[in-house]
Coordinates of C-alpha atoms in Angstrom, one line a residue:
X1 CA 7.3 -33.1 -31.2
X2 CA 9.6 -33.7 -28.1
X3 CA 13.0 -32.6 -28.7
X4 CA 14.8 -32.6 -25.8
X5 CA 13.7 -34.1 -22.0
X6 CA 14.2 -33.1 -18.0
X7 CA 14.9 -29.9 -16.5
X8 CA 16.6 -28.0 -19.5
X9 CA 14.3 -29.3 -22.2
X10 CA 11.0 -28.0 -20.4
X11 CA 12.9 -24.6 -19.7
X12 CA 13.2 -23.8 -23.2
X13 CA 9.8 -25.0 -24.0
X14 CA 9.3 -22.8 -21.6
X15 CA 10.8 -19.9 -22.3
X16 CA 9.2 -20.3 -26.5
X17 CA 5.5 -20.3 -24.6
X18 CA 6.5 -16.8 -22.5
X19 CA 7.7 -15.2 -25.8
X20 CA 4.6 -16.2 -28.2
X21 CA 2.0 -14.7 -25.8
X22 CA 2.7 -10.9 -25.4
X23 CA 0.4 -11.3 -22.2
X24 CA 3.5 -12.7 -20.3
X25 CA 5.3 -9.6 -21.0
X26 CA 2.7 -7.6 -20.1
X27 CA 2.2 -8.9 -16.4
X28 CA 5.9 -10.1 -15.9
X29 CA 7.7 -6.7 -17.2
X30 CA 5.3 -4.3 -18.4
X31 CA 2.7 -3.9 -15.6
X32 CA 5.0 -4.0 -12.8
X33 CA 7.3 -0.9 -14.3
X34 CA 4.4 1.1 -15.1
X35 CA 2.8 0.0 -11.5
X36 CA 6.0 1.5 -10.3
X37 CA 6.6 4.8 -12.0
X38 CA 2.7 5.5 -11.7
X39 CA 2.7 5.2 -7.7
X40 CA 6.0 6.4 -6.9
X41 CA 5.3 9.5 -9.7
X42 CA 2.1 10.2 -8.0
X43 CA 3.0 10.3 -4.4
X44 CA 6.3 11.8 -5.3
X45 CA 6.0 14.7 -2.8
X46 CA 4.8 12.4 0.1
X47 CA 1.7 14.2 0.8
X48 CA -0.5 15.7 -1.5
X49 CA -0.2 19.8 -1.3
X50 CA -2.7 22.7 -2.0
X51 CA -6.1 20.5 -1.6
X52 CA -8.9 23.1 -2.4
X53 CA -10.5 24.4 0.8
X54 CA -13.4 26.9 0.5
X55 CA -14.5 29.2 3.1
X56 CA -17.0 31.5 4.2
X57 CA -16.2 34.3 6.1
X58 CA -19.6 36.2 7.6
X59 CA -17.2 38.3 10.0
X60 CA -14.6 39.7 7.0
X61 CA -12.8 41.6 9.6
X62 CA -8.6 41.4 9.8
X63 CA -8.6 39.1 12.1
X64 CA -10.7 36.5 10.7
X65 CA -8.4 37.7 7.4
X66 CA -5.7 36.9 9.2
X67 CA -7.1 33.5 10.6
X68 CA -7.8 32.5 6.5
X69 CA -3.9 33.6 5.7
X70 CA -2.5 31.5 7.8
X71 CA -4.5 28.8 7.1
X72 CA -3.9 29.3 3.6
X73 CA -0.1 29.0 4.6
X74 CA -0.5 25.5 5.5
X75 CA 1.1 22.8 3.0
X76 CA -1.9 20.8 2.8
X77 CA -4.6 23.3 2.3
X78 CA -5.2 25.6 -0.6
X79 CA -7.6 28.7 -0.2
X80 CA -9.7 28.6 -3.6
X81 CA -12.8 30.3 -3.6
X82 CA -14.4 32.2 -0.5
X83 CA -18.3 31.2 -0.7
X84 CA -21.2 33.5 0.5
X85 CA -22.9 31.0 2.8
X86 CA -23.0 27.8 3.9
X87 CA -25.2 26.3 1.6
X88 CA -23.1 27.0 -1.6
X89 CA -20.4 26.0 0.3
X90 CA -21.9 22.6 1.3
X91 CA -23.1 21.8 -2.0
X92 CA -19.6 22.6 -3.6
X93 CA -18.0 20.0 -1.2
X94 CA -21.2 17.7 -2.5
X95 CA -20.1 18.6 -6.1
X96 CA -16.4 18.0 -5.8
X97 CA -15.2 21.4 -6.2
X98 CA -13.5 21.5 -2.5
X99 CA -12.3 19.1 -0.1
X100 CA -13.5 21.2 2.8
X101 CA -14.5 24.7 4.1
X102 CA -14.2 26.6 6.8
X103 CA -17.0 28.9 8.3
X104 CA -16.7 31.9 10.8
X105 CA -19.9 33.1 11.9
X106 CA -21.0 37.0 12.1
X107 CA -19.9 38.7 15.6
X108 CA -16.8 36.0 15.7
X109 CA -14.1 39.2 16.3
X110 CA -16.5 40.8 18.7
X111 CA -17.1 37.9 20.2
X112 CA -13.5 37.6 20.8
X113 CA -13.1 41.1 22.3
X114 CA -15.7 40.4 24.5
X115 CA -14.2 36.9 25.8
X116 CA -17.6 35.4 24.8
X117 CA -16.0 32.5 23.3
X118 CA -16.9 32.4 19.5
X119 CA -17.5 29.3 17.7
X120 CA -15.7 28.5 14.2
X121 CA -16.7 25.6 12.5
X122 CA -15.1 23.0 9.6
X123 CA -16.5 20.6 7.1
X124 CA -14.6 18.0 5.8
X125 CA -15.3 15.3 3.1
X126 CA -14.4 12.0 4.8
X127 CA -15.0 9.7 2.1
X128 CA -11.7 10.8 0.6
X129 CA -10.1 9.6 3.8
X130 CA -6.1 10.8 3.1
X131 CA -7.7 13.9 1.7
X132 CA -10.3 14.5 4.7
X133 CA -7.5 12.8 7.2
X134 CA -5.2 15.6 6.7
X135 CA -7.4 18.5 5.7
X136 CA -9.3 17.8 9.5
X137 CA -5.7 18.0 10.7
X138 CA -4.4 21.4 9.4
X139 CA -7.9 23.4 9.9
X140 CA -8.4 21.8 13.5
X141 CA -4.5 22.8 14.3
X142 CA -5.1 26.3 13.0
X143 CA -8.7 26.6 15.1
X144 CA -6.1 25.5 18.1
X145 CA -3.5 28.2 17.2
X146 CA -6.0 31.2 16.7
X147 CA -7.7 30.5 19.6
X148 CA -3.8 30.1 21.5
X149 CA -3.1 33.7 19.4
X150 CA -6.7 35.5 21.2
X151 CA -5.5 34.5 24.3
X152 CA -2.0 35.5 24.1
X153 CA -2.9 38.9 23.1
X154 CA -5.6 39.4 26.0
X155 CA -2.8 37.6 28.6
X156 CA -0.8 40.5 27.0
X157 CA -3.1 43.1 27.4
X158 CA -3.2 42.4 31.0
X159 CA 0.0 43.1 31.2
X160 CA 1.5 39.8 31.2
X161 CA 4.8 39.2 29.7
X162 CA 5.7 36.9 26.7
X163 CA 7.5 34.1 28.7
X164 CA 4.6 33.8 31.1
X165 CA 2.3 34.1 28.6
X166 CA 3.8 30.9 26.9
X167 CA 4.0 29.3 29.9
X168 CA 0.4 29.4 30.5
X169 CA -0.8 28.6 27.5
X170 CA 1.6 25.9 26.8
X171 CA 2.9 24.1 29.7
X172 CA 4.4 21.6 28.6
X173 CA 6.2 21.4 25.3
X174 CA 6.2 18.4 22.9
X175 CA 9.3 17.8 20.7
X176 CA 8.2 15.3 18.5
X177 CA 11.0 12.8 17.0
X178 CA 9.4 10.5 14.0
X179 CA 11.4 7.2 13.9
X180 CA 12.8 6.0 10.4
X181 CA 10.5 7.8 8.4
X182 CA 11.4 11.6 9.8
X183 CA 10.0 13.4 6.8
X184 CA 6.3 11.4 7.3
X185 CA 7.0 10.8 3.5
X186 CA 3.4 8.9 2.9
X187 CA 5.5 7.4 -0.5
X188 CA 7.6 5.7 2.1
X189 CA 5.0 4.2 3.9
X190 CA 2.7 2.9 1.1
X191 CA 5.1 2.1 -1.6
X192 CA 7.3 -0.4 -0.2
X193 CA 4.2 -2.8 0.2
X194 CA 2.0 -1.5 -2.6
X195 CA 4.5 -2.7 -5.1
X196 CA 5.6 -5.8 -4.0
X197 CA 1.2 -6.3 -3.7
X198 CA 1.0 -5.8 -6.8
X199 CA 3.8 -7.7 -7.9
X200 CA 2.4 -10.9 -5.6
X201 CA -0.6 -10.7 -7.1
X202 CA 0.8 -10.7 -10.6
X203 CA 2.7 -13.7 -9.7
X204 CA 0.1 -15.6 -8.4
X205 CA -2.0 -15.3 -11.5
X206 CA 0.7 -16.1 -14.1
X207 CA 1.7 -18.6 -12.0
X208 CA -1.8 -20.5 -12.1
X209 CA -2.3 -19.4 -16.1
X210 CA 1.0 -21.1 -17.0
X211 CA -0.4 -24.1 -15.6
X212 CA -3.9 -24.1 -15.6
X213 CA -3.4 -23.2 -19.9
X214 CA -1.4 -26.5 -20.1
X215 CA -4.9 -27.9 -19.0
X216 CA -6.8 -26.0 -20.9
X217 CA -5.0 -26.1 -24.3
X218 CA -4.4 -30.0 -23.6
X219 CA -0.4 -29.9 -23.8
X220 CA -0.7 -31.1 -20.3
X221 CA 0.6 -34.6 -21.0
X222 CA 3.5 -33.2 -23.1
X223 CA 4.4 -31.5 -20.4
X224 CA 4.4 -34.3 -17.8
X225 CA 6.4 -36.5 -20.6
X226 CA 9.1 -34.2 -20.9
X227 CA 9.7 -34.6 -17.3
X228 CA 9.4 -38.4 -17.6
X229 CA 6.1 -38.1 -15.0
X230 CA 8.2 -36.7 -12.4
X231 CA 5.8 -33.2 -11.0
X232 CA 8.4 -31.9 -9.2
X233 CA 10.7 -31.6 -12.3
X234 CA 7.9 -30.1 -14.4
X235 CA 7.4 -27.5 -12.0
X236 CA 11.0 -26.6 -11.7
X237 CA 11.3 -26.4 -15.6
X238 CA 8.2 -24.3 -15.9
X239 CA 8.9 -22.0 -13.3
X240 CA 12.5 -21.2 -13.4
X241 CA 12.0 -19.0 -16.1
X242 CA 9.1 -17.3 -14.6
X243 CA 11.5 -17.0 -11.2
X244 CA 14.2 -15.3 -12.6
X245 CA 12.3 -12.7 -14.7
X246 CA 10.2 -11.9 -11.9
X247 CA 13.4 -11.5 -9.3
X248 CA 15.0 -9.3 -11.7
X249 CA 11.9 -7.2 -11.5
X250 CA 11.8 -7.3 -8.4
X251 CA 15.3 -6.3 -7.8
X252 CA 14.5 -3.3 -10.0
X253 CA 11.6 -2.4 -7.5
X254 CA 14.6 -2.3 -4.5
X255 CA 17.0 -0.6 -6.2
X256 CA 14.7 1.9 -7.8
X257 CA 13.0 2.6 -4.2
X258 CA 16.1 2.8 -2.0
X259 CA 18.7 3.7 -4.6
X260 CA 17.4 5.9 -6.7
X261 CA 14.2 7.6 -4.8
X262 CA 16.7 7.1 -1.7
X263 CA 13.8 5.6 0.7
X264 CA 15.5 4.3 4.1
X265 CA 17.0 1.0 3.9
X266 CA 18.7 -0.5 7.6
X267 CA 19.0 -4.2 6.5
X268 CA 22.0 -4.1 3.2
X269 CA 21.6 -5.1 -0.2
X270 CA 21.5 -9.1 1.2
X271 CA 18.8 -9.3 3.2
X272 CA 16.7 -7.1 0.8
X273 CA 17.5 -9.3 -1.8
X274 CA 16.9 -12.2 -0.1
X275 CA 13.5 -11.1 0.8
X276 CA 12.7 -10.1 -2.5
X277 CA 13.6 -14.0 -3.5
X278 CA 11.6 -15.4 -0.7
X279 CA 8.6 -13.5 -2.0
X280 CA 8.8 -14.6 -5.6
X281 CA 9.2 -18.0 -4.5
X282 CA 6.0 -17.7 -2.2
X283 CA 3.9 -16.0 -4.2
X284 CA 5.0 -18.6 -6.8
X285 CA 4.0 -21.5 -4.4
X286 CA 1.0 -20.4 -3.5
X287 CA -0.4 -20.1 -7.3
X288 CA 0.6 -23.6 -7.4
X289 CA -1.2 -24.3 -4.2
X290 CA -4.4 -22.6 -5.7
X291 CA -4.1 -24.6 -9.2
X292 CA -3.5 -28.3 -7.3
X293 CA -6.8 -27.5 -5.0
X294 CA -8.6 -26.1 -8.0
X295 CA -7.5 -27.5 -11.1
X296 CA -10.1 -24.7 -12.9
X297 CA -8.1 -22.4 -14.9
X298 CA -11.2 -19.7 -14.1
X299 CA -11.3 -20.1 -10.5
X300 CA -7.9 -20.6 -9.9
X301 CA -7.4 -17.3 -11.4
X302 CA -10.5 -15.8 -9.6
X303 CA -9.6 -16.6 -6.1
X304 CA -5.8 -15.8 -6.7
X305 CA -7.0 -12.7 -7.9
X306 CA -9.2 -12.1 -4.6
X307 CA -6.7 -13.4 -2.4
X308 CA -4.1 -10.8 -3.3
X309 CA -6.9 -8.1 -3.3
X310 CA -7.6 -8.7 0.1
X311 CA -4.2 -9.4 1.1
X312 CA -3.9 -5.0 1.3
X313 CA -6.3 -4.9 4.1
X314 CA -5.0 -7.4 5.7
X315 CA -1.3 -7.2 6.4
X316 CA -1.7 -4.6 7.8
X317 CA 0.2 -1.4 6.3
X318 CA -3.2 0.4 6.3
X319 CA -5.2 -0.9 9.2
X320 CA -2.8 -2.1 12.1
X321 CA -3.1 -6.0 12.3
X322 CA -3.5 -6.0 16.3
X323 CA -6.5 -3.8 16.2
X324 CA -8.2 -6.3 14.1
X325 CA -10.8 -9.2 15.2
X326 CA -8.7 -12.1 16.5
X327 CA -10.0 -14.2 14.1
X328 CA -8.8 -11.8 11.6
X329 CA -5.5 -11.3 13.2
X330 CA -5.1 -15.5 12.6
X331 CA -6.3 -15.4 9.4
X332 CA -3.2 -12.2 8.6
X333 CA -0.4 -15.3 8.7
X334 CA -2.1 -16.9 5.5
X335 CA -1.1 -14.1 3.1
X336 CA 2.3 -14.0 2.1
X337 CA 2.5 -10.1 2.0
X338 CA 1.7 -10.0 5.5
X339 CA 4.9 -11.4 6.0
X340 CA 6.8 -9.6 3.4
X341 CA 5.4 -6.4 5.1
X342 CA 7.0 -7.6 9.0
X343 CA 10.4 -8.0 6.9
X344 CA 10.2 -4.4 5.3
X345 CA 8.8 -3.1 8.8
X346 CA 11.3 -4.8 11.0
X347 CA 14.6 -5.8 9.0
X348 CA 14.8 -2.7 6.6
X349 CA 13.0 0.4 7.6
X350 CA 13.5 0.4 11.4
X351 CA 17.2 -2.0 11.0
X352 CA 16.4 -4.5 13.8
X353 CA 18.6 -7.4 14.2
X354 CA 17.3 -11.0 12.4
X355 CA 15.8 -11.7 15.7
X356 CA 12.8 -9.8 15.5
X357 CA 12.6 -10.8 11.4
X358 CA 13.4 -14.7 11.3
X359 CA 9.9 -15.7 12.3
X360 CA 8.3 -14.0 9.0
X361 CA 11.3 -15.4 6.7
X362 CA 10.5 -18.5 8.0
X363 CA 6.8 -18.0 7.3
X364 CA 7.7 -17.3 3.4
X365 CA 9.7 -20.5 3.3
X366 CA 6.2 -23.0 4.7
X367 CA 4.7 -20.9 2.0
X368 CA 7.3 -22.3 -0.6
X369 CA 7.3 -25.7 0.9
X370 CA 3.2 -25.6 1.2
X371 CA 2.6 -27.3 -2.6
X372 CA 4.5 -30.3 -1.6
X373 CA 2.0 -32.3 -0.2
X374 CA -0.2 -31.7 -3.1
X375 CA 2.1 -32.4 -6.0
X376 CA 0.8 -36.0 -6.2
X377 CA -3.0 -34.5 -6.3
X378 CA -1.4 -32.0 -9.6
X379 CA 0.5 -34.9 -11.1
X380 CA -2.7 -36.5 -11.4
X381 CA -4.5 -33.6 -12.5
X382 CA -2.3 -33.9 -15.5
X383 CA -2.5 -37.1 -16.5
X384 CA -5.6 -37.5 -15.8
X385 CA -8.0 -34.2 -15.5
X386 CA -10.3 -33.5 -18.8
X387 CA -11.0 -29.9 -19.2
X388 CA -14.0 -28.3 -18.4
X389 CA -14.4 -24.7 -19.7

């Protein structure tokens, strides 16, 4: 029974649907929290330390000892077991037991005496690509600085002094300055845009099951009566609620991330916020985008659910955009967190000026004001639609 009309009148009907399903509070409140302690808590050191690295040593002399301690030293790598060939080594890395190992070869100190040039070689286990990224890094940077140490000792032994021997074997010295993110915190990086991915994605999909179920459970027509047929005013009713919950969620994300875990933040609390708004409302309008072109509660929610899936590679906070395909590089603008990345990238990590951030603000507001030449296609939908399971 109808108790109230307009605006007001579907916000509380609202607001009695969201509390009698405990699934809205799972994927407005619940999921997103524990999204965010489980990512932040998990990359909490930046970079993962102590990876086990296996090695075998066929030389055991000092200075292949020494080589091992000092790689051992090295934040990312972990020393755990010292195999007795190759083969136990391989199939341990095969296993899962170690990331990588490192082999040194029989003769490698005499070798080095000699100046014959020994070979050292490393195995890493690419299809873990963070852990076989930065494992590669450390052991190729200690093959570089053991083989800097041989010939600073023989430069030595031929009587050449330490300044010259620096000089010669590195002439030129690189002072490396990393830009807003100076610790290379990876939680930095990935965070900022794995949460609000999330979040988008959760948004799209209660966004079209708060509709499409008006379809499905044939209140649909209720719905359009309380807001006397108008579309518009149905959507605003039903999604107000739905807005505000997932704002102040969002909110909690930013000041979580750059108040509490103190992650850089050049833009202020308003653009932040404002972005944050402009996402909700995007990710909003673009579930009820999905439900007017595919009034199917099932494939609404399957390609929102794919859309956002993709929407990681895409953006590009893992796979620069301008290395894509060009066709690819186009098809980036249709995903709102490809947008929402630019903003964070731009406007609050680096702290450029709204000159080099309007364009993507703009693009979340077409995003907001997409659905609007489609409303008449939804108000017919329901008045008019018959469910089909």
């Amino acid at each position: 029974m109808q108790t109230s009309h307009g605006i007001l009148g579907i916000v509380r009907r609202e607001l009695r649907r969201l509390v009698s399903r405990p699934l809205y509070l799972c994927c407005m409140v619940v999921a997103p929290l524990v999204c965010c302690l489980f990512f932040t808590t998990l990359m909490y050191n930046g970079l993962p330390s102590d990876m086990p690295v296996g090695v075998v040593d066929d030389d055991n002399t000092a200075t292949t000892r020494d080589i091992l301690r000092n790689m051992d030293a090295f934040k990312q790598v972990g020393v755990t077991e010292n195999y007795p060939s190759v083969s136990e080594a391989r199939r341990a890395m095969q296993e899962g037991k170690i990331y990588a190992f490192y082999y040194i070869p029989k003769g490698t100190t005499e070798d080095v005496i000699a100046n014959r040039k020994p070979k050292v070689s490393f195995y890493t286990n690419n299809s873990l690509l963070i852990a076989g990224s930065l494992i590669y890094r450390d052991l190729r940077t200690m093959s570089v600085l053991a083989n800097a140490s041989v010939i600073l000792q023989t430069l030595q032994a031929e009587g050449m002094d330490d300044q010259t021997a620096m000089a010669f074997l590195q002439p030129i010295v690189i002072d490396t300055h990393a830009l807003s993110n100076p610790w290379l915190n990876y939680s930095v990086y990935l965070n900022n845009t794995i949460l609000p991915g999330i979040l988008m994605i959760l948004i799209f999909m209660v966004t079209v099951f708060s509709i499409g179920s008006e379809l499905k459970d044939g209140t649909s027509k209720e719905w359009m009566a309380m807001a006397d047929q108008n579309i518009l005013n149905a959507l605003i009713g039903k999604l107000l609620p739905h807005t505000l919950i997932f704002f102040i969620v969002a909110s909690a994300y930013d000041v979580y991330l750059y108040g509490v875990l103190s992650f850089p933040c050049h833009s202020g609390i308003g653009p932040l916020m404002l972005a944050a708004l402009l996402m909700v409302l995007a990710s909003q309008a673009f579930g009820v985008l999905v439900i007017s072109l595919l009034p199917t509660l099932r494939l609404a929610l399957s390609t929102c659910s794919l859309w956002g899936v993709v929407s990681f590679s895409i953006s590009g906070f893992t796979f620069p955009v301008m290395a894509m395909h060009p066709a690819l590089q186009m098809l980036s603008n249709l995903f709102p967190l490809r947008h929402y990345f630019l903003i964070y990238v731009n406007h609050t990590l680096n702290g450029y000026p709204m000159v080099y951030a309007w364009r993507s603000y703009l693009a979340l507001l077409l995003f907001i004001l997409a659905p609007l030449f489609f409303l008449k296609r939804l108000r017919t939908v329901m008045l008019n639609y018959d469910y089909i399971p």
